[in-house]
Coordinates of N, CA and C in Angstrom, one line a residue:
M1 N -6.6 5.3 143.0 CA -7.1 6.9 144.1 C -8.0 5.7 144.6
T2 N -8.2 6.3 146.1 CA -8.7 5.2 147.0 C -10.3 6.2 146.8
T3 N -11.6 5.8 146.9 CA -12.6 6.6 147.3 C -13.2 6.0 148.4
A4 N -14.2 6.8 148.6 CA -15.2 7.0 150.3 C -15.5 5.8 150.0
A5 N -16.1 5.3 149.0 CA -17.1 3.5 149.1 C -16.2 2.8 149.3
E6 N -14.8 2.6 149.1 CA -13.6 1.7 149.6 C -13.1 1.8 150.7
I7 N -13.7 2.9 151.3 CA -13.0 2.7 152.5 C -14.4 3.1 153.5
M8 N -15.0 3.2 153.4 CA -16.8 3.1 154.9 C -16.9 1.3 155.1
H9 N -17.8 2.0 156.0 CA -18.2 0.7 156.9 C -19.5 0.6 155.7
P10 N -20.4 -0.6 155.2 CA -21.1 -0.8 153.9 C -22.4 -0.1 155.1
G11 N -23.6 -0.7 154.5 CA -24.9 -0.5 155.7 C -25.6 -0.3 156.1
A12 N -24.9 0.9 156.1 CA -25.2 1.9 157.6 C -26.8 2.2 157.3
Q13 N -27.8 2.6 158.5 CA -28.9 2.8 157.7 C -29.6 4.0 158.7
W14 N -30.7 4.7 158.2 CA -31.0 5.8 158.1 C -31.7 5.5 159.8
I15 N -32.3 6.7 160.4 CA -33.2 6.5 161.3 C -33.9 8.0 161.1
P16 N -35.5 7.6 161.1 CA -36.1 9.0 160.7 C -36.2 9.7 161.2
A17 N -36.3 11.3 160.9 CA -36.7 12.4 161.9 C -37.3 12.4 163.0
T18 N -38.7 11.7 162.7 CA -39.8 11.7 163.5 C -39.8 10.5 164.7
E19 N -38.7 9.6 164.8 CA -38.5 8.8 165.9 C -37.9 9.1 167.2
T20 N -38.3 8.7 168.2 CA -37.4 9.2 169.4 C -36.2 8.6 170.0
L21 N -35.7 9.3 170.4 CA -34.2 8.9 170.7 C -34.4 7.7 171.5
D22 N -35.0 7.2 172.5 CA -35.3 5.7 173.3 C -34.8 4.6 171.9
R23 N -35.8 4.9 170.8 CA -35.8 3.6 169.9 C -34.6 4.3 168.7
A24 N -34.0 4.9 169.4 CA -32.6 5.5 168.1 C -31.6 4.8 168.8
A25 N -31.5 4.7 170.5 CA -30.6 4.0 171.2 C -30.8 2.4 171.1
E26 N -31.8 2.0 170.8 CA -32.0 0.7 170.3 C -31.6 0.2 169.3
L27 N -31.5 1.4 168.4 CA -31.3 0.4 167.1 C -29.6 0.9 167.2
M28 N -29.0 1.8 167.8 CA -27.5 1.8 167.9 C -26.4 0.6 168.5
A29 N -27.4 0.3 169.7 CA -26.9 -1.0 170.2 C -27.0 -1.7 169.5
R30 N -28.3 -2.6 168.3 CA -28.2 -3.4 167.9 C -27.1 -3.5 166.9
L31 N -27.4 -2.1 165.8 CA -26.3 -2.1 165.0 C -24.9 -2.2 165.8
N32 N -24.6 -2.0 166.6 CA -23.0 -1.5 167.2 C -22.3 -0.5 166.5
V33 N -23.0 0.7 166.8 CA -22.7 2.2 166.5 C -22.9 2.7 167.3
G34 N -22.3 4.5 167.3 CA -22.5 5.2 167.6 C -23.1 6.4 167.8
A35 N -23.7 6.6 165.7 CA -24.2 7.4 165.5 C -25.1 6.4 164.2
L36 N -26.6 7.7 164.1 CA -27.1 7.0 163.0 C -27.7 8.4 162.0
P37 N -27.2 8.4 160.8 CA -27.9 9.4 159.9 C -29.3 9.5 159.8
V38 N -30.1 10.8 160.5 CA -31.2 11.2 160.7 C -31.8 11.4 159.2
S39 N -32.9 10.8 158.9 CA -33.6 11.3 157.9 C -35.2 11.9 157.8
D40 N -35.1 12.9 156.4 CA -36.1 13.4 156.4 C -37.5 12.7 155.9
E41 N -39.0 12.8 155.6 CA -39.7 12.2 155.0 C -39.5 11.2 153.7
S42 N -38.6 12.4 153.1 CA -38.1 11.6 151.2 C -36.7 10.8 151.7
E43 N -36.2 10.3 152.8 CA -35.5 9.4 152.8 C -33.9 10.3 152.3
R44 N -34.0 11.5 152.5 CA -32.6 12.7 152.5 C -32.4 13.0 153.8
L45 N -31.1 13.2 153.6 CA -30.2 13.0 155.3 C -30.2 14.5 155.6
C46 N -31.1 14.9 156.5 CA -31.3 15.5 157.2 C -31.1 16.3 158.8
G47 N -29.6 15.1 159.7 CA -29.0 15.7 160.2 C -28.3 13.9 160.9
I48 N -27.5 13.7 161.6 CA -26.8 12.5 162.1 C -27.0 13.0 164.1
I49 N -27.8 12.1 164.8 CA -27.5 11.7 165.9 C -26.7 10.7 166.3
T50 N -26.5 11.3 167.5 CA -25.0 10.4 168.4 C -25.6 9.7 169.5
D51 N -25.1 8.7 170.0 CA -24.8 8.1 171.5 C -24.5 9.3 172.5
R52 N -23.5 10.6 172.3 CA -23.1 11.5 173.2 C -24.6 12.3 172.9
D53 N -24.6 12.6 171.9 CA -26.3 13.6 171.5 C -27.1 13.2 172.8
I54 N -28.1 12.1 172.8 CA -29.2 11.3 173.5 C -28.4 11.9 174.9
V55 N -27.3 11.2 175.4 CA -26.9 11.2 176.9 C -27.2 13.1 177.1
V56 N -25.6 14.1 176.5 CA -25.9 15.0 177.2 C -27.0 16.2 177.1
S57 N -27.4 16.1 175.4 CA -28.5 17.0 175.6 C -30.5 16.2 175.4
C58 N -30.2 15.2 175.8 CA -31.5 14.7 176.5 C -31.3 14.5 178.1
V59 N -30.7 12.5 178.1 CA -30.3 12.1 179.3 C -30.1 13.5 180.5
A60 N -28.9 13.5 180.2 CA -28.4 14.8 181.6 C -29.0 15.9 181.4
K61 N -29.8 16.4 180.9 CA -30.9 17.9 181.1 C -32.2 17.0 181.6
G62 N -32.6 15.7 181.8 CA -34.0 15.4 182.3 C -34.9 15.2 181.7
H63 N -34.6 15.4 180.2 CA -35.6 14.8 179.4 C -35.8 13.3 179.4
D64 N -37.2 13.1 178.4 CA -37.4 12.0 178.6 C -37.0 11.3 177.0
P65 N -36.1 10.3 176.5 CA -35.9 10.0 175.5 C -37.1 9.2 174.3
S66 N -38.2 8.8 175.5 CA -39.0 8.4 175.1 C -40.0 9.4 174.1
K67 N -39.8 10.5 174.9 CA -40.5 11.7 173.7 C -39.9 12.6 173.4
V68 N -38.8 12.8 173.4 CA -37.9 13.4 172.5 C -37.7 12.7 170.9
T69 N -37.7 13.6 169.7 CA -37.4 13.0 168.6 C -35.7 13.6 167.4
C70 N -35.4 12.2 167.3 CA -34.0 12.6 166.5 C -34.2 14.1 165.8
G71 N -35.5 14.3 165.0 CA -35.1 15.1 164.6 C -34.7 16.9 165.6
D72 N -35.7 16.4 166.5 CA -35.0 17.7 168.0 C -33.9 17.8 168.3
L73 N -32.5 16.6 168.2 CA -31.6 17.1 168.3 C -30.6 17.2 167.2
S74 N -31.1 16.8 166.0 CA -30.7 17.5 165.0 C -30.2 18.7 164.5
Q75 N -29.0 19.4 164.1 CA -28.8 20.5 164.6 C -27.7 21.0 163.2
G76 N -27.6 22.0 162.6 CA -27.3 22.0 161.7 C -26.7 21.7 160.2
T77 N -25.8 22.3 159.1 CA -26.1 21.7 158.0 C -25.4 19.9 158.0
P78 N -26.5 19.2 157.5 CA -25.8 17.6 157.8 C -24.4 17.8 156.7
R79 N -23.5 17.3 156.6 CA -22.3 16.7 156.1 C -22.2 15.3 155.9
W80 N -21.8 15.4 154.5 CA -21.7 13.5 153.6 C -20.8 14.6 152.4
I81 N -20.8 12.5 152.2 CA -19.7 12.9 150.5 C -20.2 11.9 150.0
D82 N -20.3 12.3 148.8 CA -20.7 11.0 147.6 C -19.4 10.0 147.4
A83 N -20.0 8.7 147.3 CA -19.3 7.4 147.0 C -18.2 7.4 146.2
D84 N -17.9 8.1 145.5 CA -16.9 8.2 144.8 C -15.7 9.4 144.7
A85 N -16.1 9.5 145.5 CA -15.3 10.8 146.1 C -13.4 10.1 146.5
D86 N -12.8 11.1 146.2 CA -11.3 10.5 146.9 C -11.1 10.3 147.8
V87 N -10.5 9.6 149.0 CA -9.8 10.1 150.0 C -9.6 11.5 150.5
S88 N -9.2 12.1 149.7 CA -8.4 13.7 150.2 C -9.7 14.5 150.7
A89 N -10.8 14.0 149.5 CA -12.0 14.5 150.3 C -12.5 14.8 150.5
V90 N -12.7 13.3 151.2 CA -12.7 12.4 152.9 C -12.5 13.3 153.7
L91 N -11.1 13.2 153.8 CA -10.2 13.7 155.2 C -10.6 15.6 155.6
E92 N -10.6 16.2 154.2 CA -11.0 17.6 154.0 C -12.4 17.9 154.8
E93 N -13.4 16.8 154.2 CA -14.6 17.3 154.4 C -14.6 17.2 155.9
M94 N -14.3 15.8 156.7 CA -14.0 15.7 157.8 C -12.9 16.7 158.8
E95 N -12.3 17.0 158.6 CA -11.6 17.6 159.2 C -11.9 19.2 159.0
S96 N -12.0 19.7 157.9 CA -12.8 21.0 157.9 C -14.2 21.5 159.1
H97 N -14.7 20.4 159.1 CA -15.7 20.5 159.9 C -15.3 20.2 161.6
Q98 N -14.6 19.3 162.1 CA -13.9 18.6 162.4 C -15.0 17.7 163.4
I99 N -15.2 16.4 162.1 CA -16.2 15.4 162.6 C -15.5 14.3 161.9
K100 N -16.2 13.3 162.9 CA -15.7 12.0 163.6 C -16.6 11.0 162.7
R101 N -17.6 11.3 161.9 CA -18.4 10.1 161.2 C -18.9 10.8 160.1
L102 N -18.8 9.8 159.0 CA -19.3 11.0 157.5 C -20.4 10.0 157.0
P103 N -21.5 10.5 156.4 CA -21.9 9.3 155.5 C -22.3 9.6 154.3
V104 N -21.7 7.9 153.5 CA -21.3 8.2 152.5 C -22.4 8.1 151.6
I105 N -23.0 9.1 150.4 CA -24.2 9.1 149.6 C -24.0 8.7 148.4
K106 N -24.3 7.6 147.5 CA -24.3 7.4 146.0 C -26.3 7.2 145.6
D107 N -26.1 8.1 144.5 CA -27.3 7.8 143.8 C -28.1 8.4 144.5
K108 N -28.1 9.7 145.9 CA -29.2 10.2 146.4 C -29.2 8.7 147.9
R109 N -28.9 8.3 147.7 CA -29.3 7.2 148.7 C -28.2 7.4 149.6
L110 N -28.4 6.2 150.9 CA -27.0 6.5 151.9 C -26.5 4.7 151.3
V111 N -25.2 4.8 151.6 CA -24.8 3.6 151.3 C -23.9 3.0 152.5
G112 N -23.0 3.9 153.1 CA -22.1 3.7 154.2 C -22.3 4.6 154.9
M113 N -21.3 4.6 155.5 CA -20.8 5.5 157.4 C -19.7 5.5 156.9
I114 N -18.5 6.6 157.5 CA -17.0 6.4 157.4 C -16.7 6.9 158.4
S115 N -16.1 6.4 159.5 CA -15.6 6.8 161.0 C -14.1 6.8 161.4
E116 N -13.9 7.0 162.0 CA -12.5 7.0 162.6 C -12.0 5.9 162.2
A117 N -12.4 4.5 162.7 CA -12.1 3.8 162.6 C -11.8 3.0 161.1
D118 N -12.8 3.1 160.3 CA -12.4 3.0 159.0 C -11.2 3.8 158.3
L119 N -11.0 5.1 158.8 CA -9.9 5.7 158.5 C -8.3 4.9 158.8
A120 N -8.8 4.5 160.2 CA -7.3 4.0 160.9 C -6.9 2.9 159.7
Q121 N -7.9 2.2 159.5 CA -7.8 1.4 159.3 C -7.1 0.9 157.3
H122 N -7.4 2.4 157.4 CA -6.9 2.8 155.2 C -5.8 4.4 155.3
L123 N -5.5 4.7 156.6 CA -4.7 6.1 156.3 C -3.1 5.2 156.6
S124 N -1.8 6.2 156.4 CA -0.8 5.9 157.1 C -0.6 6.9 158.6
E125 N 0.4 6.3 159.3 CA 0.3 7.2 160.5 C 0.2 8.6 160.4
D126 N 1.0 8.8 159.7 CA 1.3 10.2 159.5 C 0.1 11.0 159.1
Q127 N -0.7 10.7 157.9 CA -2.2 10.8 157.8 C -3.3 10.4 159.0
M128 N -3.1 10.3 159.5 CA -3.9 9.3 160.7 C -3.8 10.4 161.6
A129 N -2.5 10.7 162.2 CA -2.1 12.4 163.5 C -2.3 13.5 162.6
G130 N -2.3 13.9 161.4 CA -3.1 15.1 160.9 C -4.4 15.0 161.1
F131 N -4.9 13.8 160.5 CA -6.9 14.0 161.2 C -7.4 14.0 162.3
V132 N -6.2 13.4 163.1 CA -6.8 13.9 164.7 C -5.8 15.0 165.3
E133 N -5.3 16.3 164.3 CA -4.7 17.2 165.0 C -5.9 17.9 164.6
K134 N -6.6 17.7 163.4 CA -7.4 18.5 162.9 C -8.9 18.8 163.9
V135 N -9.4 17.5 163.8 CA -10.1 16.6 164.1 C -10.7 17.1 165.9
Y136 N -9.8 17.2 166.8 CA -10.0 17.1 167.8 C -9.4 18.5 168.5
A137 N -8.4 19.5 167.4 CA -8.2 20.7 167.9 C -9.1 21.5 168.1
R138 N -9.0 22.6 169.3 CA -10.2 23.6 170.0 C -9.6 24.6 168.5
R139 N -11.0 25.3 168.4 CA -11.2 26.7 168.2 C -11.9 27.5 168.9

């Protein structure tokens, strides 16, 4: 059984919900990632912010990313997976919610992220094709 911990990219970092989007963009650039899990004051997952969120929901609308916080853009119920979960549970979570990145949690702490690139390294071509079809399907 392959687990989430075995396919994740380790070393993911939180960004506090109170941090501004310009700081989030700087951290994304430094870490070479396109998404960051957003944490509340107790370091619990309260959302995810993506580079696309910053561009489309802030910059393109004329807002100043140095004045908008990550918490302002984090919407909806954050999705995550336990580090010990089987890869089939990872796929189910990502496919059913049409998400491309999934935080991995162990003992209530962020331990990594799973992205499409991580899946591509561990899934068969058929599994990856099924994932892409479900995640990118229009609803």
